[in-house]
PDB file of C-alpha atoms in Angstrom:
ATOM      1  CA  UNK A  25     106.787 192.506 181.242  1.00 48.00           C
ATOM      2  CA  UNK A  26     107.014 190.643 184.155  1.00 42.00           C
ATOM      3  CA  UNK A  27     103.206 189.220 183.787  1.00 42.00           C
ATOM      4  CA  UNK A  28     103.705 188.420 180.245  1.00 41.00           C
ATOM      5  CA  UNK A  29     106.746 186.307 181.121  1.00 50.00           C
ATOM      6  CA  UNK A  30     104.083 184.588 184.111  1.00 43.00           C
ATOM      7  CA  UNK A  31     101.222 184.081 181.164  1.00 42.00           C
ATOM      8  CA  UNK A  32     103.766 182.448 179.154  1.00 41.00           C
ATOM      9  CA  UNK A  33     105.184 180.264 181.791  1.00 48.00           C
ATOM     10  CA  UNK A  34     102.042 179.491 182.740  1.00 46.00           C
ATOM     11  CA  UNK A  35     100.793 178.586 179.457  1.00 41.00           C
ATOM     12  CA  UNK A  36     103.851 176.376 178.395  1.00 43.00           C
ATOM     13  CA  UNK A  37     103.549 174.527 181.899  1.00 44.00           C
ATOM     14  CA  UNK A  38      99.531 173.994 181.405  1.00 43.00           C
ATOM     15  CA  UNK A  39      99.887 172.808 177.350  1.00 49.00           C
ATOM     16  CA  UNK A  40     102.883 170.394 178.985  1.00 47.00           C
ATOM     17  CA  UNK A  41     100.609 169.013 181.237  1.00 49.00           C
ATOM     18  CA  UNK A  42      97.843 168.095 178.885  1.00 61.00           C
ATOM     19  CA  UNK A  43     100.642 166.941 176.062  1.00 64.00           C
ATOM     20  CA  UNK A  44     101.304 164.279 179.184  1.00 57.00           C
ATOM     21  CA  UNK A  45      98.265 163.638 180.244  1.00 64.00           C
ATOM     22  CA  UNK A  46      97.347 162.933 176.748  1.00 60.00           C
ATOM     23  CA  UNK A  47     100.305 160.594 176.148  1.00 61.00           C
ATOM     24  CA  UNK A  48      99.303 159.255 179.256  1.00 60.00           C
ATOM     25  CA  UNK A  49      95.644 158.365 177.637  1.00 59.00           C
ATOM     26  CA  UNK A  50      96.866 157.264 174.643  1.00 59.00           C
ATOM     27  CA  UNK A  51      99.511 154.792 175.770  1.00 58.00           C
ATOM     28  CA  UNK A  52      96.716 153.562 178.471  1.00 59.00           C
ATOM     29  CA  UNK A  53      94.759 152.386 175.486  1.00 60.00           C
ATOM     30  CA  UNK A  54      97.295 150.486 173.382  1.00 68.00           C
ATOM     31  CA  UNK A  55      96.427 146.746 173.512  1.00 72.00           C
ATOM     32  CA  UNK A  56      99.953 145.707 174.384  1.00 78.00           C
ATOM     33  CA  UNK A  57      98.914 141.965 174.368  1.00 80.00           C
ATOM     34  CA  UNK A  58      97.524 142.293 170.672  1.00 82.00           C
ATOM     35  CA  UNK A  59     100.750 144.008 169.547  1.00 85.00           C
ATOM     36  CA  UNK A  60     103.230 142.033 170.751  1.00 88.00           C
ATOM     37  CA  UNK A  61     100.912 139.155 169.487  1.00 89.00           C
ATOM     38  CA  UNK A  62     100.857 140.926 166.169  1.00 90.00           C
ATOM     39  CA  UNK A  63     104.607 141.382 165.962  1.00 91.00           C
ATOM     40  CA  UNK A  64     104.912 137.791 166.792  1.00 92.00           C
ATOM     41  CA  UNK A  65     103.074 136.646 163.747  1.00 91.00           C
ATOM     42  CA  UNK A  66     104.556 138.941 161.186  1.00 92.00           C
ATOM     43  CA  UNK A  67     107.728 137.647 162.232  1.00 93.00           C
ATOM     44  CA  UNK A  68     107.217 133.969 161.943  1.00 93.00           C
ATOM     45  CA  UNK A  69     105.172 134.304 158.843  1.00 93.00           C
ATOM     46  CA  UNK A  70     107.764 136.518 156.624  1.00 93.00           C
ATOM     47  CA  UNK A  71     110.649 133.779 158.308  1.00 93.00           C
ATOM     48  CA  UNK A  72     108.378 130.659 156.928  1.00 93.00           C
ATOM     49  CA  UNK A  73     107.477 132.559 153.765  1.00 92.00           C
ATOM     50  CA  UNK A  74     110.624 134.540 152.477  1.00 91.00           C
ATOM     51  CA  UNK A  75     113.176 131.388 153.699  1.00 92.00           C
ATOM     52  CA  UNK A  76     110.596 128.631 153.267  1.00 91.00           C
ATOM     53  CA  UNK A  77     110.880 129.920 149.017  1.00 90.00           C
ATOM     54  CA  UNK A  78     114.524 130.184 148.966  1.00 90.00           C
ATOM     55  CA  UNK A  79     114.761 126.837 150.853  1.00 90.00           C
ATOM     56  CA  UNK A  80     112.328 124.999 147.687  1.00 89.00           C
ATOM     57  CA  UNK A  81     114.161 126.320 145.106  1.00 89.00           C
ATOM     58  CA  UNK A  82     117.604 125.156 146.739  1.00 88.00           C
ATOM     59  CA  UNK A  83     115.903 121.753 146.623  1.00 87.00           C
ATOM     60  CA  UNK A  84     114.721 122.212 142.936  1.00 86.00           C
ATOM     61  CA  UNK A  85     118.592 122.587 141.944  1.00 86.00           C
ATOM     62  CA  UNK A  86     119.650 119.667 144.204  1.00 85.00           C
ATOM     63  CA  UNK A  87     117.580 116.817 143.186  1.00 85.00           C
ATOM     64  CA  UNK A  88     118.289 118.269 139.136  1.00 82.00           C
ATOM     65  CA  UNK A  89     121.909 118.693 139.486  1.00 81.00           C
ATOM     66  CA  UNK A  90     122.476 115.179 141.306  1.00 81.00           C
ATOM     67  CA  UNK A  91     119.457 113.077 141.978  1.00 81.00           C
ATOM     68  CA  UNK A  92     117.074 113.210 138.937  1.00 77.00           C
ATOM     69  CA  UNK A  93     118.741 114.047 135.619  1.00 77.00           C
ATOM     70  CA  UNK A  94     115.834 113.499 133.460  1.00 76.00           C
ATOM     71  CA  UNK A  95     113.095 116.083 133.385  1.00 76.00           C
ATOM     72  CA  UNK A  96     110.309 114.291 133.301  1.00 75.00           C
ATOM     73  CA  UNK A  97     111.169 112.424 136.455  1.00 73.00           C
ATOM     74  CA  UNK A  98     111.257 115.199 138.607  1.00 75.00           C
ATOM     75  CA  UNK A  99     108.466 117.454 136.823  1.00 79.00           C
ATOM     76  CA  UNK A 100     105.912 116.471 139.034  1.00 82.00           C
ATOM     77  CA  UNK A 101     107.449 117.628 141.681  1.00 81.00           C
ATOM     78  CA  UNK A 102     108.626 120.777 139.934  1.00 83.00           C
ATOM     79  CA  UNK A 103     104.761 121.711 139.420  1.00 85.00           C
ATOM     80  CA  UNK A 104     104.444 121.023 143.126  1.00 85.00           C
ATOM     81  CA  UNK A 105     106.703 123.429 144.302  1.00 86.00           C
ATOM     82  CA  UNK A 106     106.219 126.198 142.390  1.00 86.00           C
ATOM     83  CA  UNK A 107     102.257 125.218 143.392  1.00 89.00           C
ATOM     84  CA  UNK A 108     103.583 125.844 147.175  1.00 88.00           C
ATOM     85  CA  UNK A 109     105.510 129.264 146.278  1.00 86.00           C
ATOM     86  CA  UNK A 110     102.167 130.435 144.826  1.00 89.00           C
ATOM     87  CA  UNK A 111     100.965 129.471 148.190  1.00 89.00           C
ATOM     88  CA  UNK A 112     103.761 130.829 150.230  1.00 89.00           C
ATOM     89  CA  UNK A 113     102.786 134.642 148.418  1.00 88.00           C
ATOM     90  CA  UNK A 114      98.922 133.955 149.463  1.00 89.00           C
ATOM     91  CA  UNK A 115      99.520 133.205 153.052  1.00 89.00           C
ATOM     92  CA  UNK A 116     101.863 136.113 153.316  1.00 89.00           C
ATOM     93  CA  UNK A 117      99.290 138.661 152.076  1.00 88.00           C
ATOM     94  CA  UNK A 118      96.699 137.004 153.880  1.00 92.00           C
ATOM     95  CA  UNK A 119      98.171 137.313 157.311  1.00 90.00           C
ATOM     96  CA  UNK A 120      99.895 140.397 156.705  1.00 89.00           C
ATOM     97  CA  UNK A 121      95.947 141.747 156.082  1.00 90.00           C
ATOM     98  CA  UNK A 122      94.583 139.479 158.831  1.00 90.00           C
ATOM     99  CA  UNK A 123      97.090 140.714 161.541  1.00 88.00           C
ATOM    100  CA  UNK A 124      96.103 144.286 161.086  1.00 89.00           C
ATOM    101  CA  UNK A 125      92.347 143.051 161.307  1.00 88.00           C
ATOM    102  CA  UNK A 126      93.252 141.545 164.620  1.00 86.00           C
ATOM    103  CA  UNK A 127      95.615 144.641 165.899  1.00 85.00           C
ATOM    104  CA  UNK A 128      92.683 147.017 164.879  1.00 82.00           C
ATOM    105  CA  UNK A 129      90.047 144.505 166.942  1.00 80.00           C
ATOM    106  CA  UNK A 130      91.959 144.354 170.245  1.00 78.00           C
ATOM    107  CA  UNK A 131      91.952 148.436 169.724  1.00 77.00           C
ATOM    108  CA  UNK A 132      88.330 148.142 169.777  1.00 74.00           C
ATOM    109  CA  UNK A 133      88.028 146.200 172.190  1.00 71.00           C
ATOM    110  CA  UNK A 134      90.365 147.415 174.635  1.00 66.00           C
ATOM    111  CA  UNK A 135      88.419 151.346 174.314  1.00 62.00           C
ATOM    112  CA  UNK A 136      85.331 149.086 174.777  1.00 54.00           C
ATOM    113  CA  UNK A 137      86.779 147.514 178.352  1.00 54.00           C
ATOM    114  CA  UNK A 138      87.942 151.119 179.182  1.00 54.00           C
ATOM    115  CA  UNK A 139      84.996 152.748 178.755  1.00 54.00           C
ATOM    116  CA  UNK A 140      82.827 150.172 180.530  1.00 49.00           C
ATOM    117  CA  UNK A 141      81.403 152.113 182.548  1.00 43.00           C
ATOM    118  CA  UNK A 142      80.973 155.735 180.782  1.00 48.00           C
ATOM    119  CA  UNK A 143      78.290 155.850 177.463  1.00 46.00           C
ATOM    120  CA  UNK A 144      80.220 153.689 175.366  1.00 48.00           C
ATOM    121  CA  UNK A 145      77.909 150.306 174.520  1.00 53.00           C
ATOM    122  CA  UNK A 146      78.954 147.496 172.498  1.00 55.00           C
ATOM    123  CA  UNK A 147      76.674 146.490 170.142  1.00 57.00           C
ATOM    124  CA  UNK A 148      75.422 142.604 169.177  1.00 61.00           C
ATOM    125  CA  UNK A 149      77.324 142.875 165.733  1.00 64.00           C
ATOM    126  CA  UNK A 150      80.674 143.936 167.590  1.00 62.00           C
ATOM    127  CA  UNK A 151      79.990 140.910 169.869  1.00 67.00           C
ATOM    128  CA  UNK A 152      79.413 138.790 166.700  1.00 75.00           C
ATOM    129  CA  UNK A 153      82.361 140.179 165.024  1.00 76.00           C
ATOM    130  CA  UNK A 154      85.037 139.396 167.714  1.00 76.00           C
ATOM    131  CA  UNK A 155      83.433 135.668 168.598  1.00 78.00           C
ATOM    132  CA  UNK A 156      83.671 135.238 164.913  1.00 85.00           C
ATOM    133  CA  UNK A 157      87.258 136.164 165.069  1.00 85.00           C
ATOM    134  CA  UNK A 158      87.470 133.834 167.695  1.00 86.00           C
ATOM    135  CA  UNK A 159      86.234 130.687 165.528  1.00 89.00           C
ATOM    136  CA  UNK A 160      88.700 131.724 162.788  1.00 91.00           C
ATOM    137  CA  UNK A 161      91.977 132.191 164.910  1.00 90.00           C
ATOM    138  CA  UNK A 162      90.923 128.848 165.991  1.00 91.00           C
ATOM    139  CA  UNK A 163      90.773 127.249 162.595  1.00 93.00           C
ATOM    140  CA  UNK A 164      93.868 129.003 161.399  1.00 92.00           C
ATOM    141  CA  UNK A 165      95.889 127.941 164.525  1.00 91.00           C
ATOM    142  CA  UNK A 166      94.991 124.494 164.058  1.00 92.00           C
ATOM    143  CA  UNK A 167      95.990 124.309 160.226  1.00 92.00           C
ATOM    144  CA  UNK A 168      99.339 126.105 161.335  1.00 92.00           C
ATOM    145  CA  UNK A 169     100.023 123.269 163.660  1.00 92.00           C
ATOM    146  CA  UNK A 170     100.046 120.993 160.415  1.00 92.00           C
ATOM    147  CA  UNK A 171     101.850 123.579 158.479  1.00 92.00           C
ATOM    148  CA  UNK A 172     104.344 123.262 161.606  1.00 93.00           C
ATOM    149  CA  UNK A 173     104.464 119.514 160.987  1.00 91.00           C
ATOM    150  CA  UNK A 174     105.092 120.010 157.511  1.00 90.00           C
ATOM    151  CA  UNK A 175     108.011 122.278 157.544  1.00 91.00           C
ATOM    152  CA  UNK A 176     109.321 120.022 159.567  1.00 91.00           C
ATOM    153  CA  UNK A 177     109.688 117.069 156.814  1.00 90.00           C
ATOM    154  CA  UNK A 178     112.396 118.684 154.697  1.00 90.00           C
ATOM    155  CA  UNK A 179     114.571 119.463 158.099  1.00 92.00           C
ATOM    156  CA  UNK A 180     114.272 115.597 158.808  1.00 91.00           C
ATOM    157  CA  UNK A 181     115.336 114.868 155.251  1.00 89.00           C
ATOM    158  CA  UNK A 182     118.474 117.798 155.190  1.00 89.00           C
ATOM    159  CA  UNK A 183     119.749 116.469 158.285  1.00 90.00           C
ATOM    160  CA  UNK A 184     120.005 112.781 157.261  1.00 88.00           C
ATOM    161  CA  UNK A 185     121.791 113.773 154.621  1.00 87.00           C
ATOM    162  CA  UNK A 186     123.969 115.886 156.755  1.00 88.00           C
ATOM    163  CA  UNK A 187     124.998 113.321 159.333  1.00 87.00           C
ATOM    164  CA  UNK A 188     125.594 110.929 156.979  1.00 83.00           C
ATOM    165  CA  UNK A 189     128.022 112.798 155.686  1.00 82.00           C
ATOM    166  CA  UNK A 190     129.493 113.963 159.164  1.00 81.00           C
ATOM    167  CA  UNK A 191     129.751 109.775 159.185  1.00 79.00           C
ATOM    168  CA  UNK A 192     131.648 109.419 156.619  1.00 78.00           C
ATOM    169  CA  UNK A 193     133.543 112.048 157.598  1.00 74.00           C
ATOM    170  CA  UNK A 194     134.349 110.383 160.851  1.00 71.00           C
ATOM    171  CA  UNK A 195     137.798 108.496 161.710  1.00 59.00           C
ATOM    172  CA  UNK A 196     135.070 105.291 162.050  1.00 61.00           C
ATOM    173  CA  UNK A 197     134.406 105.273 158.288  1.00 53.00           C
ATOM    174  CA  UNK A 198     137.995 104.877 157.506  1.00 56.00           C
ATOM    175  CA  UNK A 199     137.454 101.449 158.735  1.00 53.00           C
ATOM    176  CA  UNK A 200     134.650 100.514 156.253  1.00 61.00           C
ATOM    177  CA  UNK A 201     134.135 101.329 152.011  1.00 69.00           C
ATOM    178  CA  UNK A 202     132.931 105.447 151.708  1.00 71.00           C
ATOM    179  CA  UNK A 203     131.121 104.090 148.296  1.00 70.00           C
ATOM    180  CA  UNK A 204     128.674 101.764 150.086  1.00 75.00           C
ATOM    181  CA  UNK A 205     127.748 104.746 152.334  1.00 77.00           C
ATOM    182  CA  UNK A 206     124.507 106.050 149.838  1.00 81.00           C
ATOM    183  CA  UNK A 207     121.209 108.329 150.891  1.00 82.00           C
ATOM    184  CA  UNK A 208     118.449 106.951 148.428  1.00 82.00           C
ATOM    185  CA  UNK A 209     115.606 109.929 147.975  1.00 82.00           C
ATOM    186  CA  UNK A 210     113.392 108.226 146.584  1.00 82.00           C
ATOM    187  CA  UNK A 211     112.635 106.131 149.299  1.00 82.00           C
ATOM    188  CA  UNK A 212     110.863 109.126 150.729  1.00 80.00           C
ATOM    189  CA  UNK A 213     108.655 109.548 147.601  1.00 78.00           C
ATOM    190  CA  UNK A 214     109.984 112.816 146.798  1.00 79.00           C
ATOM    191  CA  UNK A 215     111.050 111.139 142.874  1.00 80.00           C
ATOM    192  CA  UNK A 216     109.977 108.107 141.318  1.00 80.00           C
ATOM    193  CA  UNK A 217     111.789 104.755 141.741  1.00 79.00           C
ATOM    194  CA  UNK A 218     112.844 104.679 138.186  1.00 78.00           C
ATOM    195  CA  UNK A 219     114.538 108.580 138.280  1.00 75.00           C
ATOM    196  CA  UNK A 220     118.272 108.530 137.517  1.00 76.00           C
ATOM    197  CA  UNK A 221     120.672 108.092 139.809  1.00 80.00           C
ATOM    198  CA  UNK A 222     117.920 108.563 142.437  1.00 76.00           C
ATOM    199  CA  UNK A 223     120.526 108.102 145.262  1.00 82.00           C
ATOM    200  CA  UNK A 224     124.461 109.363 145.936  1.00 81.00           C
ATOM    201  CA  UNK A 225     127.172 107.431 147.552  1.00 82.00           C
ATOM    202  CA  UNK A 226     130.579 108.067 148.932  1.00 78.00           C
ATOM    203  CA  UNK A 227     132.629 111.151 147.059  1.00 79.00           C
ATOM    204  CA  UNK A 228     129.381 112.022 145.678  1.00 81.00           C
ATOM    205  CA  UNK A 229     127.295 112.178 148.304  1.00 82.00           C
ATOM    206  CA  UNK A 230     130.113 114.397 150.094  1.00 82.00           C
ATOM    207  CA  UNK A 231     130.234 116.806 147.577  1.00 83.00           C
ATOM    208  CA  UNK A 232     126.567 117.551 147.506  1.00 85.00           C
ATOM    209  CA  UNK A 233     126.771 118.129 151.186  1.00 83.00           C
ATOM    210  CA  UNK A 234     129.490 120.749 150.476  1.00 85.00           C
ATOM    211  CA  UNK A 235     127.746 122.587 148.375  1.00 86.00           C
ATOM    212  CA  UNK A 236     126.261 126.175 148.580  1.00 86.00           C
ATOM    213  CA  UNK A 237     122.661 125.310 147.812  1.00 86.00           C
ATOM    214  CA  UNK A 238     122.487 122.397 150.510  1.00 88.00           C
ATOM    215  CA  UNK A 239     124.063 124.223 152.774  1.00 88.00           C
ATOM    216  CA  UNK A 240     121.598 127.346 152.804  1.00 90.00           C
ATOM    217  CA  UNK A 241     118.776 124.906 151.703  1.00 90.00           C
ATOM    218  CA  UNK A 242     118.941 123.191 154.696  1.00 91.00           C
ATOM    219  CA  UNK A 243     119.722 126.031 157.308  1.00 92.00           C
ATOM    220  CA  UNK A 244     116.677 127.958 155.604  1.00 93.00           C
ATOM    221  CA  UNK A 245     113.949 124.900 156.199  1.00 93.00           C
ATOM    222  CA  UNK A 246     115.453 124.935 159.650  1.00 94.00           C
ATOM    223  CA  UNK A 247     114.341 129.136 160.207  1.00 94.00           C
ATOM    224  CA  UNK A 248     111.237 128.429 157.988  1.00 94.00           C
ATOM    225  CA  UNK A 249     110.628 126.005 160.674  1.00 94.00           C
ATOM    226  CA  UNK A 250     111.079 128.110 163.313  1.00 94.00           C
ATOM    227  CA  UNK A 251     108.635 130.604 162.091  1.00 94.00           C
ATOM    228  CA  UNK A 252     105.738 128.409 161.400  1.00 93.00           C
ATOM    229  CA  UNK A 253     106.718 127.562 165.475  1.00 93.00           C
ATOM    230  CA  UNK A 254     106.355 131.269 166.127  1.00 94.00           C
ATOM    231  CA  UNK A 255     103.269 131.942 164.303  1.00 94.00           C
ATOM    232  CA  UNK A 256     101.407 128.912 166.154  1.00 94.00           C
ATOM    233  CA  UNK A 257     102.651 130.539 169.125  1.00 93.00           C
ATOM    234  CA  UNK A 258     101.188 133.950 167.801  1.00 93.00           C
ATOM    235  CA  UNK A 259      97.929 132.456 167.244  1.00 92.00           C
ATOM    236  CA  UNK A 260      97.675 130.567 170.514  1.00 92.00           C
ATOM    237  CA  UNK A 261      98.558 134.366 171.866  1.00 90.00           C
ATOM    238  CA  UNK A 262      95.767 135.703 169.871  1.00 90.00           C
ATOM    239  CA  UNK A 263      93.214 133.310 170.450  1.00 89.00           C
ATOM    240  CA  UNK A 264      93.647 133.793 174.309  1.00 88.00           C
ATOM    241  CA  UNK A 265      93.060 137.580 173.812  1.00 85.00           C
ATOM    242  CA  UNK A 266      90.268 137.498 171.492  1.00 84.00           C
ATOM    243  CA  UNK A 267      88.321 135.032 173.838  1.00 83.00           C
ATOM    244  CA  UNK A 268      89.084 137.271 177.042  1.00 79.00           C
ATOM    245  CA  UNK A 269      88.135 140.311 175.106  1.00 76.00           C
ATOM    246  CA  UNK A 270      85.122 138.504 173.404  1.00 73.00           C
ATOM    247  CA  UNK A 271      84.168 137.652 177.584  1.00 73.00           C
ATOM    248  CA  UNK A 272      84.969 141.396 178.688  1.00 70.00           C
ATOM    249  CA  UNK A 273      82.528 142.364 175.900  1.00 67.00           C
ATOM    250  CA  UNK A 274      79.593 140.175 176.842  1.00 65.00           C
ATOM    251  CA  UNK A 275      79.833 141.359 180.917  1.00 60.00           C
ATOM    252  CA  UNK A 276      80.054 144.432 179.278  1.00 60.00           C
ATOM    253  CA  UNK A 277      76.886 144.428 177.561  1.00 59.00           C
ATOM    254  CA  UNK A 278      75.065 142.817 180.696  1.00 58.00           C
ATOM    255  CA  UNK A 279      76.466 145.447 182.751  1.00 59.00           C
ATOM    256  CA  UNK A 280      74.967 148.128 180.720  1.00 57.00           C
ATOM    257  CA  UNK A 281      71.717 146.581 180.187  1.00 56.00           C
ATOM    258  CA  UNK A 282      71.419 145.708 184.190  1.00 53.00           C
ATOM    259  CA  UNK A 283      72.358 149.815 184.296  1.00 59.00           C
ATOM    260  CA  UNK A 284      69.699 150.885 182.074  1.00 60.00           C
ATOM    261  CA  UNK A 285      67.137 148.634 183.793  1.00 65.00           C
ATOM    262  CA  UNK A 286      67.778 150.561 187.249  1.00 63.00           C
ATOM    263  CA  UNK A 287      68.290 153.358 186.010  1.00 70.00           C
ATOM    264  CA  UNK A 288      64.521 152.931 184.683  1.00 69.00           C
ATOM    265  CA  UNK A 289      63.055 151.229 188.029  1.00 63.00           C
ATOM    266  CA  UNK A 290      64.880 154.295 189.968  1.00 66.00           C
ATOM    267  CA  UNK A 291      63.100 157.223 187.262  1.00 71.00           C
ATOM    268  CA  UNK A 292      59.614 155.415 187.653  1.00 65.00           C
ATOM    269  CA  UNK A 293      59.901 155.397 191.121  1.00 65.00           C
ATOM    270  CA  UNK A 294      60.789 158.795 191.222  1.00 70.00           C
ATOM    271  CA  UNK A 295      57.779 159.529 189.388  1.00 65.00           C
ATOM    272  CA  UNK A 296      55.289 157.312 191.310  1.00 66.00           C
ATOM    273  CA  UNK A 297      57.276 159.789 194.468  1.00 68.00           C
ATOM    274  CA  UNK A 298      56.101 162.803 193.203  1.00 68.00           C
ATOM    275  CA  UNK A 299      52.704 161.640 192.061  1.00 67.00           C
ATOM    276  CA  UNK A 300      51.938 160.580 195.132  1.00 64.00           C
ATOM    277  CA  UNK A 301      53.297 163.807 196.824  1.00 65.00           C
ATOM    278  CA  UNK A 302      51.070 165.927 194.667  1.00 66.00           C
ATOM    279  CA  UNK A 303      47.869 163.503 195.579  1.00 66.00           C
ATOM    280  CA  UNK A 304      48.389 164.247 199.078  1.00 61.00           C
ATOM    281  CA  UNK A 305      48.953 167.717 198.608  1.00 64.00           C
ATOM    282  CA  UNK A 306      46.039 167.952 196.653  1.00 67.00           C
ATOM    283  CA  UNK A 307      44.182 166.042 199.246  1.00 62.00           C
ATOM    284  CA  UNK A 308      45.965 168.272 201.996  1.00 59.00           C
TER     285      UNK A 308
END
């Protein structure tokens, strides 16, 4: 009784061991940079996409309800932003996808940098593969940085609107006529000059600020912002790893071909050794 209570012991303590040593392992080949990078980007892409859609609707309703009353002033624009929506569901699915690509690489390539010097070899496609993913973080991180500029455009608009109407709110506008306080739209291009009102003054221009849709229009451009921030950022992060890991992969490669070429010179001069041992013994 007393050694099957020892085997069991034993056995538990041994299986607990590997379980850890395992875990150990495992953990020792997450690529922590590429996950955190990863988590990065899905998190500034769903902010830009899920508020960035809320955020162009809001506007929709705005500019009908007070700044273009006729239809066919505005529906131009309309066709624009539901054009951009469509676009908003694209780049979410595409990044979602391309993020996992990325995660899965830096898995790759981190087992690659592990193993550098056991029988694991890169080959030239993997090589090709990651400096390819190179090239294409680049390009994407440098049409996020206009995407960054963009989102950027409707904040500018939502918060001249805003302090204006924290001016006329102020005990300075007492002193002058609310009315001839106006924010014109269409000097931005957004509607045509000849769109109805096209601008609100005073009391008007007020109440538009107090409204619901302005209000959550304006603070959702200002998070969809933010997130197209955080995904450059993301990208930046990934682009870093993917060129370190696309530089670990090519010493890699040299280090196994400089192995293989020794390991060659040392077999042939073994064998030139031993022939010449047998000559002389021969000889002998």
């Amino acid at each position: 009784m007393a050694r099957l209570r020892l085997f069991f012991k034993c056995f538990f303590i041994e299986n607990d061991k590997s379980c850890f040593e395992c875990c150990i392992k495992c953990l020792g080949g997450v690529p922590y940079a590429s996950l955190v990078a990863t988590i990065l980007c899905f998190s500034g892409v769903a902010l830009f996409c899920g508020c960035g859609h809320v955020a162009l609707t809001g506007t929709v309703t705005i500019l009908e309800s007070h700044f273009s009353r006729v239809t066919s002033d505005h529906a131009m624009l309309t066709d624009v932003i539901q054009l951009m929506q469509y676009v908003i569901y694209g780049i979410a699915s595409f990044f979602f996808l391309y993020g996992i690509i990325l995660l899965a690489e830096g898995f790759y390539t981190t087992s690659a940098v592990k193993e550098l010097h056991s029988e694991f070899k890169t080959t030239i496609c993997g090589r090709c593969i990651s400096g390819m993913f190179v090239f294409l973080t680049y390009i994407l991180g440098v049409a996020w940085l206009g995407v960054f500029g963009f989102s950027a455009v409707p904040v500018f608009l939502f918060y001249n609107m805003w302090s204006t109407c924290a001016t006329m709110r102020s005990p300075m506008a007492n002193m002058t006529n609310i009315d001839s306080i106006c924010v014109d739209v269409r000097q931005y291009g957004i509607i045509p000059w000849n769109a109805t009102p096209g601008k609100a003054c005073g009391s008007t221009l007020s109440d538009i600020c107090n409204t619901n849709e302005f209000y959550l229009s304006y603070h959702l451009y200002i998070v969809a912002c933010a997130g197209a921030g955080a995904t450059v950022i993301a990208l930046i992060h990934f682009l870093m790893i993917l060129s370190a890991n696309w530089a670990y992969l090519k010493d890699a490669s040299q280090m196994h071909a400089y192995q293989d070429i020794k390991m060659k010179e040392e077999r042939e001069l073994q064998d030139i050794t031993s022939r010449s041992k047998e000559c002389l013994n021969s000889y002998t």
